[in-house]
Coordinates of C-alpha atoms in Angstrom, one line a residue:
M1 CA 8.5 -18.7 12.7
L2 CA 5.5 -16.6 13.3
A3 CA 2.3 -18.7 13.1
L4 CA 0.0 -17.2 10.5
R5 CA -3.3 -17.7 12.3
A6 CA -6.6 -17.3 10.6
L7 CA -8.1 -13.9 11.0
K8 CA -11.2 -13.8 13.2
P9 CA -14.5 -12.6 11.5
I10 CA -14.7 -9.6 13.8
F11 CA -11.3 -8.6 12.4
L12 CA -12.6 -8.4 8.8
V13 CA -15.9 -6.8 9.8
S14 CA -13.9 -3.9 11.3
L15 CA -12.5 -3.0 7.9
A16 CA -13.8 0.3 6.4
I17 CA -15.1 -0.3 2.9
S18 CA -17.1 1.6 0.4
S19 CA -18.1 0.1 -2.9
F20 CA -20.8 -0.2 -5.6
A21 CA -21.0 -3.1 -8.1
K22 CA -17.7 -4.8 -7.4
L23 CA -15.3 -6.6 -9.6
A24 CA -14.9 -9.9 -7.8
W25 CA -11.4 -11.1 -7.1
K26 CA -12.2 -14.4 -8.8
D27 CA -12.8 -12.5 -12.0
T28 CA -9.8 -10.2 -11.8
K29 CA -7.4 -11.1 -14.5
F30 CA -5.0 -8.1 -14.1
L31 CA -3.9 -6.2 -11.1
V32 CA -2.0 -2.8 -11.6
T33 CA -0.5 -1.4 -8.4
F34 CA 0.9 2.0 -7.6
G35 CA 2.6 3.1 -4.4
D36 CA 5.8 3.3 -2.4
S37 CA 8.2 0.9 -0.5
Y38 CA 5.3 -1.0 1.1
T39 CA 4.2 -2.0 -2.4
T40 CA 7.1 -2.1 -4.8
D41 CA 8.7 -5.5 -5.7
G42 CA 11.2 -4.2 -8.2
F43 CA 9.2 -4.9 -11.3
N44 CA 10.3 -2.7 -14.2
I45 CA 7.7 -2.1 -16.8
T46 CA 10.1 -0.3 -19.1
T47 CA 11.6 -3.7 -20.1
G48 CA 8.2 -5.1 -21.1
P49 CA 5.0 -6.6 -19.6
N50 CA 6.8 -9.9 -18.8
S51 CA 9.7 -8.3 -16.9
P52 CA 10.9 -10.5 -14.1
D53 CA 10.0 -9.6 -10.5
P54 CA 13.4 -9.2 -8.8
G55 CA 11.8 -9.2 -5.4
F56 CA 13.1 -5.9 -4.2
V57 CA 10.8 -5.6 -1.2
S58 CA 11.0 -3.8 2.2
S59 CA 9.4 -6.7 4.0
N60 CA 12.2 -9.4 4.0
G61 CA 9.8 -11.7 2.2
P62 CA 6.7 -11.4 -0.1
N63 CA 4.8 -8.1 0.3
W64 CA 1.1 -7.7 0.1
V65 CA 1.2 -7.4 -3.7
E66 CA 3.3 -10.6 -4.1
A67 CA 1.0 -12.4 -1.7
L68 CA -2.1 -11.4 -3.7
G69 CA -0.4 -12.5 -6.9
S70 CA 0.6 -15.9 -5.5
T71 CA -0.8 -17.2 -2.2
F72 CA -4.2 -15.6 -2.6
N73 CA -4.4 -15.6 -6.4
V74 CA -7.5 -17.5 -7.4
A75 CA -7.9 -16.3 -11.0
G76 CA -4.4 -16.5 -12.5
T77 CA -4.3 -12.7 -12.0
K78 CA -1.3 -11.1 -13.7
V79 CA 0.3 -8.3 -11.7
F80 CA 1.9 -5.1 -13.0
N81 CA 3.6 -3.4 -10.1
L82 CA 4.6 0.1 -10.9
A83 CA 5.3 1.2 -7.3
S84 CA 8.6 2.9 -6.4
G85 CA 10.2 2.9 -3.0
G86 CA 10.1 6.3 -1.3
A87 CA 7.2 7.5 -3.6
T88 CA 4.9 10.4 -2.8
I89 CA 1.8 11.4 -4.7
D90 CA 3.7 14.1 -6.6
A91 CA 7.4 14.9 -6.2
A92 CA 6.7 18.5 -7.0
L93 CA 4.6 18.7 -3.9
V94 CA 6.4 16.3 -1.5
P95 CA 10.0 15.5 -2.7
P96 CA 11.0 11.9 -2.1
Y97 CA 14.3 11.0 -0.5
L98 CA 16.0 10.6 -3.9
P99 CA 15.2 12.4 -7.2
T100 CA 15.1 9.1 -9.0
V101 CA 12.1 7.9 -7.1
L102 CA 9.0 7.7 -9.2
S103 CA 6.0 9.4 -7.7
V104 CA 2.4 8.2 -8.3
V105 CA 2.2 10.9 -11.1
D106 CA 5.3 9.3 -12.7
Q107 CA 3.9 5.8 -12.2
V108 CA 0.6 6.7 -13.9
T109 CA 2.7 8.2 -16.7
Q110 CA 4.5 4.8 -17.0
F111 CA 1.1 3.0 -17.2
K112 CA 0.0 5.4 -19.9
Q113 CA 3.3 4.8 -21.9
F114 CA 3.7 1.1 -21.5
L115 CA 0.3 -0.5 -20.7
A116 CA -2.6 1.8 -21.7
S117 CA -2.4 0.6 -25.3
K118 CA -3.0 -3.0 -24.1
P119 CA 0.1 -4.6 -25.7
E120 CA 0.6 -8.3 -26.2
D121 CA 0.8 -10.0 -22.8
A122 CA -1.0 -7.1 -21.2
Q123 CA -4.4 -7.1 -22.9
W124 CA -6.3 -5.9 -20.0
S125 CA -9.9 -4.6 -20.2
S126 CA -12.0 -2.3 -18.1
N127 CA -14.1 -5.2 -16.7
N128 CA -11.3 -7.5 -15.5
T129 CA -8.6 -5.2 -14.2
L130 CA -8.2 -3.8 -10.7
F131 CA -6.1 -0.7 -10.1
A132 CA -4.7 -0.5 -6.6
I133 CA -3.1 2.5 -5.0
W134 CA -1.3 2.6 -1.6
I135 CA 0.2 6.0 -1.1
G136 CA 0.6 8.6 1.6
I137 CA 3.1 7.2 4.1
N138 CA 5.9 9.5 2.8
D139 CA 3.5 12.4 2.0
V140 CA 2.5 12.5 5.7
G141 CA 5.9 11.6 7.1
N142 CA 8.0 13.9 4.9
S143 CA 5.8 16.9 5.3
F144 CA 5.2 16.4 9.1
G145 CA 7.9 18.8 10.2
W146 CA 7.1 21.6 7.7
T147 CA 6.3 24.8 9.4
N148 CA 5.3 26.8 6.4
I149 CA 2.0 24.9 5.9
T150 CA -1.0 23.8 7.8
Q151 CA -0.8 20.0 7.2
P152 CA -4.6 19.3 6.9
Q153 CA -4.9 22.1 4.3
F154 CA -1.9 20.8 2.5
Y155 CA -3.4 17.3 2.5
S156 CA -6.3 18.8 0.5
V157 CA -3.8 19.9 -2.1
L158 CA -2.4 16.3 -2.2
M159 CA -5.9 14.9 -2.6
N160 CA -6.6 17.2 -5.5
R161 CA -3.5 16.0 -7.2
L162 CA -4.3 12.4 -6.5
T163 CA -7.7 13.0 -8.0
T164 CA -6.1 14.1 -11.3
Q165 CA -4.3 10.7 -11.4
L166 CA -7.5 8.8 -10.7
D167 CA -9.1 10.8 -13.5
E168 CA -6.3 9.9 -15.8
L169 CA -6.6 6.2 -15.1
Y170 CA -10.4 6.5 -15.6
D171 CA -9.9 8.2 -19.0
L172 CA -7.6 5.3 -19.9
G173 CA -10.3 2.8 -19.2
A174 CA -9.9 2.0 -15.5
R175 CA -13.2 1.2 -13.8
S176 CA -12.2 -0.7 -10.7
F177 CA -10.2 0.9 -7.9
L178 CA -8.7 -0.2 -4.6
V179 CA -7.2 2.5 -2.4
L180 CA -5.5 1.7 0.8
T181 CA -5.2 4.1 3.8
V182 CA -2.0 4.9 5.5
P183 CA -1.3 2.4 8.3
P184 CA -0.6 3.5 11.9
T185 CA 3.0 4.6 11.3
D186 CA 2.7 6.5 14.6
R187 CA 3.4 3.1 16.1
A188 CA 6.5 2.5 14.0
P189 CA 9.9 2.8 15.7
L190 CA 10.7 5.9 13.5
I191 CA 8.0 7.9 15.3
L192 CA 8.1 6.2 18.7
Q193 CA 11.8 7.0 19.0
Q194 CA 11.0 10.7 18.8
G195 CA 8.9 10.6 22.0
P196 CA 5.3 10.8 23.2
S197 CA 4.8 14.4 22.2
V198 CA 5.7 13.7 18.6
V199 CA 3.5 10.6 18.5
A200 CA 0.6 12.7 19.9
K201 CA 1.0 15.2 17.2
F202 CA 1.6 12.7 14.4
K203 CA -1.4 10.4 15.0
P204 CA -4.2 12.9 14.4
L205 CA -2.5 14.0 11.2
L206 CA -2.6 10.4 9.9
A207 CA -6.3 10.3 10.8
N208 CA -6.9 13.5 8.9
Y209 CA -5.0 12.3 5.8
N210 CA -7.0 9.1 5.8
A211 CA -10.3 10.8 6.3
Q212 CA -9.5 13.1 3.3
L213 CA -8.4 10.1 1.3
S214 CA -11.7 8.2 1.9
S215 CA -13.7 11.4 1.0
T216 CA -11.6 11.8 -2.1
V217 CA -12.4 8.3 -3.4
K218 CA -16.1 8.7 -2.6
K219 CA -16.2 12.0 -4.5
F220 CA -14.3 10.5 -7.4
Q221 CA -16.8 7.6 -7.5
A222 CA -19.8 9.9 -7.4
S223 CA -18.5 12.1 -10.2
H224 CA -17.8 9.3 -12.7
R225 CA -20.2 7.0 -14.5
N226 CA -19.6 3.3 -14.8
I227 CA -17.3 2.8 -11.9
E228 CA -17.5 -0.9 -11.2
T229 CA -15.5 -0.9 -7.9
A230 CA -14.3 1.9 -5.6
I231 CA -13.0 0.3 -2.4
V232 CA -11.3 2.2 0.4
F233 CA -9.5 -0.5 2.4
D234 CA -8.6 0.8 5.9
T235 CA -5.2 -0.8 6.8
Q236 CA -5.3 0.7 10.3
P237 CA -7.5 -2.1 11.8
V238 CA -5.3 -4.8 10.3
F239 CA -2.1 -3.3 11.8
N240 CA -3.7 -2.3 15.1
T241 CA -5.2 -5.7 15.6
L242 CA -1.8 -7.4 15.1
L243 CA -0.1 -4.8 17.3
D244 CA -2.7 -5.0 20.1
N245 CA -2.6 -8.8 20.1
A246 CA 1.1 -9.3 19.5
S247 CA 1.5 -12.4 21.7
T248 CA -1.4 -14.1 20.0
F249 CA 0.2 -13.6 16.6
G250 CA 3.6 -14.6 17.8
F251 CA 5.4 -11.2 17.7
V252 CA 8.1 -10.7 20.4
N253 CA 8.7 -7.0 19.7
I254 CA 6.3 -4.4 18.3
T255 CA 8.0 -1.2 19.2
G256 CA 11.6 -1.8 18.0
F257 CA 13.6 -4.0 15.7
C258 CA 16.8 -5.9 15.5
E259 CA 19.6 -3.9 14.0
A260 CA 21.2 -7.1 12.6
Y261 CA 18.1 -7.5 10.4
E262 CA 17.2 -4.0 9.4
N263 CA 18.7 -4.3 5.8
G264 CA 17.2 -7.7 5.2
T265 CA 18.4 -11.3 6.0
P266 CA 19.5 -14.3 4.0
S267 CA 16.2 -16.1 4.8
Q268 CA 12.9 -15.6 6.4
T269 CA 13.9 -17.7 9.4
T270 CA 17.3 -16.1 10.1
Q271 CA 18.3 -15.7 13.7
I272 CA 21.3 -13.7 14.9
A273 CA 21.8 -13.8 18.7
P274 CA 20.8 -12.2 20.9
C275 CA 17.8 -11.3 18.7
A276 CA 14.8 -13.6 18.2
P277 CA 14.2 -15.0 14.7
V278 CA 13.5 -12.2 12.2
S279 CA 10.0 -13.6 11.5
N280 CA 9.0 -12.9 15.1
Y281 CA 9.5 -9.1 14.8
F282 CA 6.7 -6.8 13.6
W283 CA 9.1 -4.2 12.2
L284 CA 12.1 -5.1 10.1
N285 CA 13.5 -1.6 10.6
T286 CA 12.3 1.8 11.7
L287 CA 9.4 1.9 9.3
H288 CA 8.8 -1.3 7.4
P289 CA 6.7 -4.3 8.6
L290 CA 7.8 -7.8 7.9
F291 CA 6.3 -10.2 5.3
T292 CA 4.2 -11.8 8.0
V293 CA 2.3 -8.6 8.4
H294 CA 2.0 -8.2 4.6
N295 CA 0.7 -11.7 4.3
M296 CA -2.1 -11.1 6.8
L297 CA -2.9 -7.8 5.1
A298 CA -3.1 -9.6 1.7
H299 CA -5.4 -12.2 3.3
A300 CA -7.7 -9.5 4.6
I301 CA -7.7 -7.7 1.2
S302 CA -8.4 -10.9 -0.8
T303 CA -11.3 -11.6 1.6
V304 CA -12.8 -8.2 1.0
L305 CA -12.4 -8.5 -2.7
S306 CA -14.1 -11.9 -2.7
T307 CA -17.2 -10.8 -0.7

């Protein structure tokens, strides 16, 4: 089992953050999350605010949202996870791998339909609810090979569309926002397997997307009154610190994965020879990190939200 060592202060200091008067994590009674497979846990709001969490995660164990809602939950925070595996910002701009996948636009529509009215068991308010969005992995990845666009210019189109969703949430009463950047998926097996030239092209596009994302959140914050929190949490330092110090954190493989584990395992400690235990891998499959990575990410996020 991978030892979940405490994160060093320098690790947390390296996180890129921008915020004004912040909603403290200890005062956060509701957390509403939007995103893709890195975020979804299978929660289905269409069956009501108290729908069970079936635990459909890509991490073979609790993902960052589940960890925030349990291990690092200091205020009895109730989570409404609207994320959908494979999601993009808008399916009309970047189609997901299946037409049934709910984009962020669709997820915000669900929030408006099922939660905006503050029904029983979901009586959130502007001053005690954090809205978290982690999106872009599939937007960047799916559009990477397109030859009819200039990717950075297209990212501006994506940012404009994301802004409309932030505006929508603001109009519905959201005042505290947490937006996560795209992690270094250039270091995931999916990209590494395509060779150094692809990695060299892919990495700066990630950086450009993330720079535009940070700028978008800052502009959104500046153009709206009464924003209590607008945090851009940079996931890259978290991932890169773990990847660059793999042996320290107990990872035996950071560039590949065990095919026997790629679709999940019966337990978090499963070992199928000749592979090491599943928990000692960074990547469960070509693109998704294991629960151990998510746990450390959640730890870092909770620390930022608490300071």
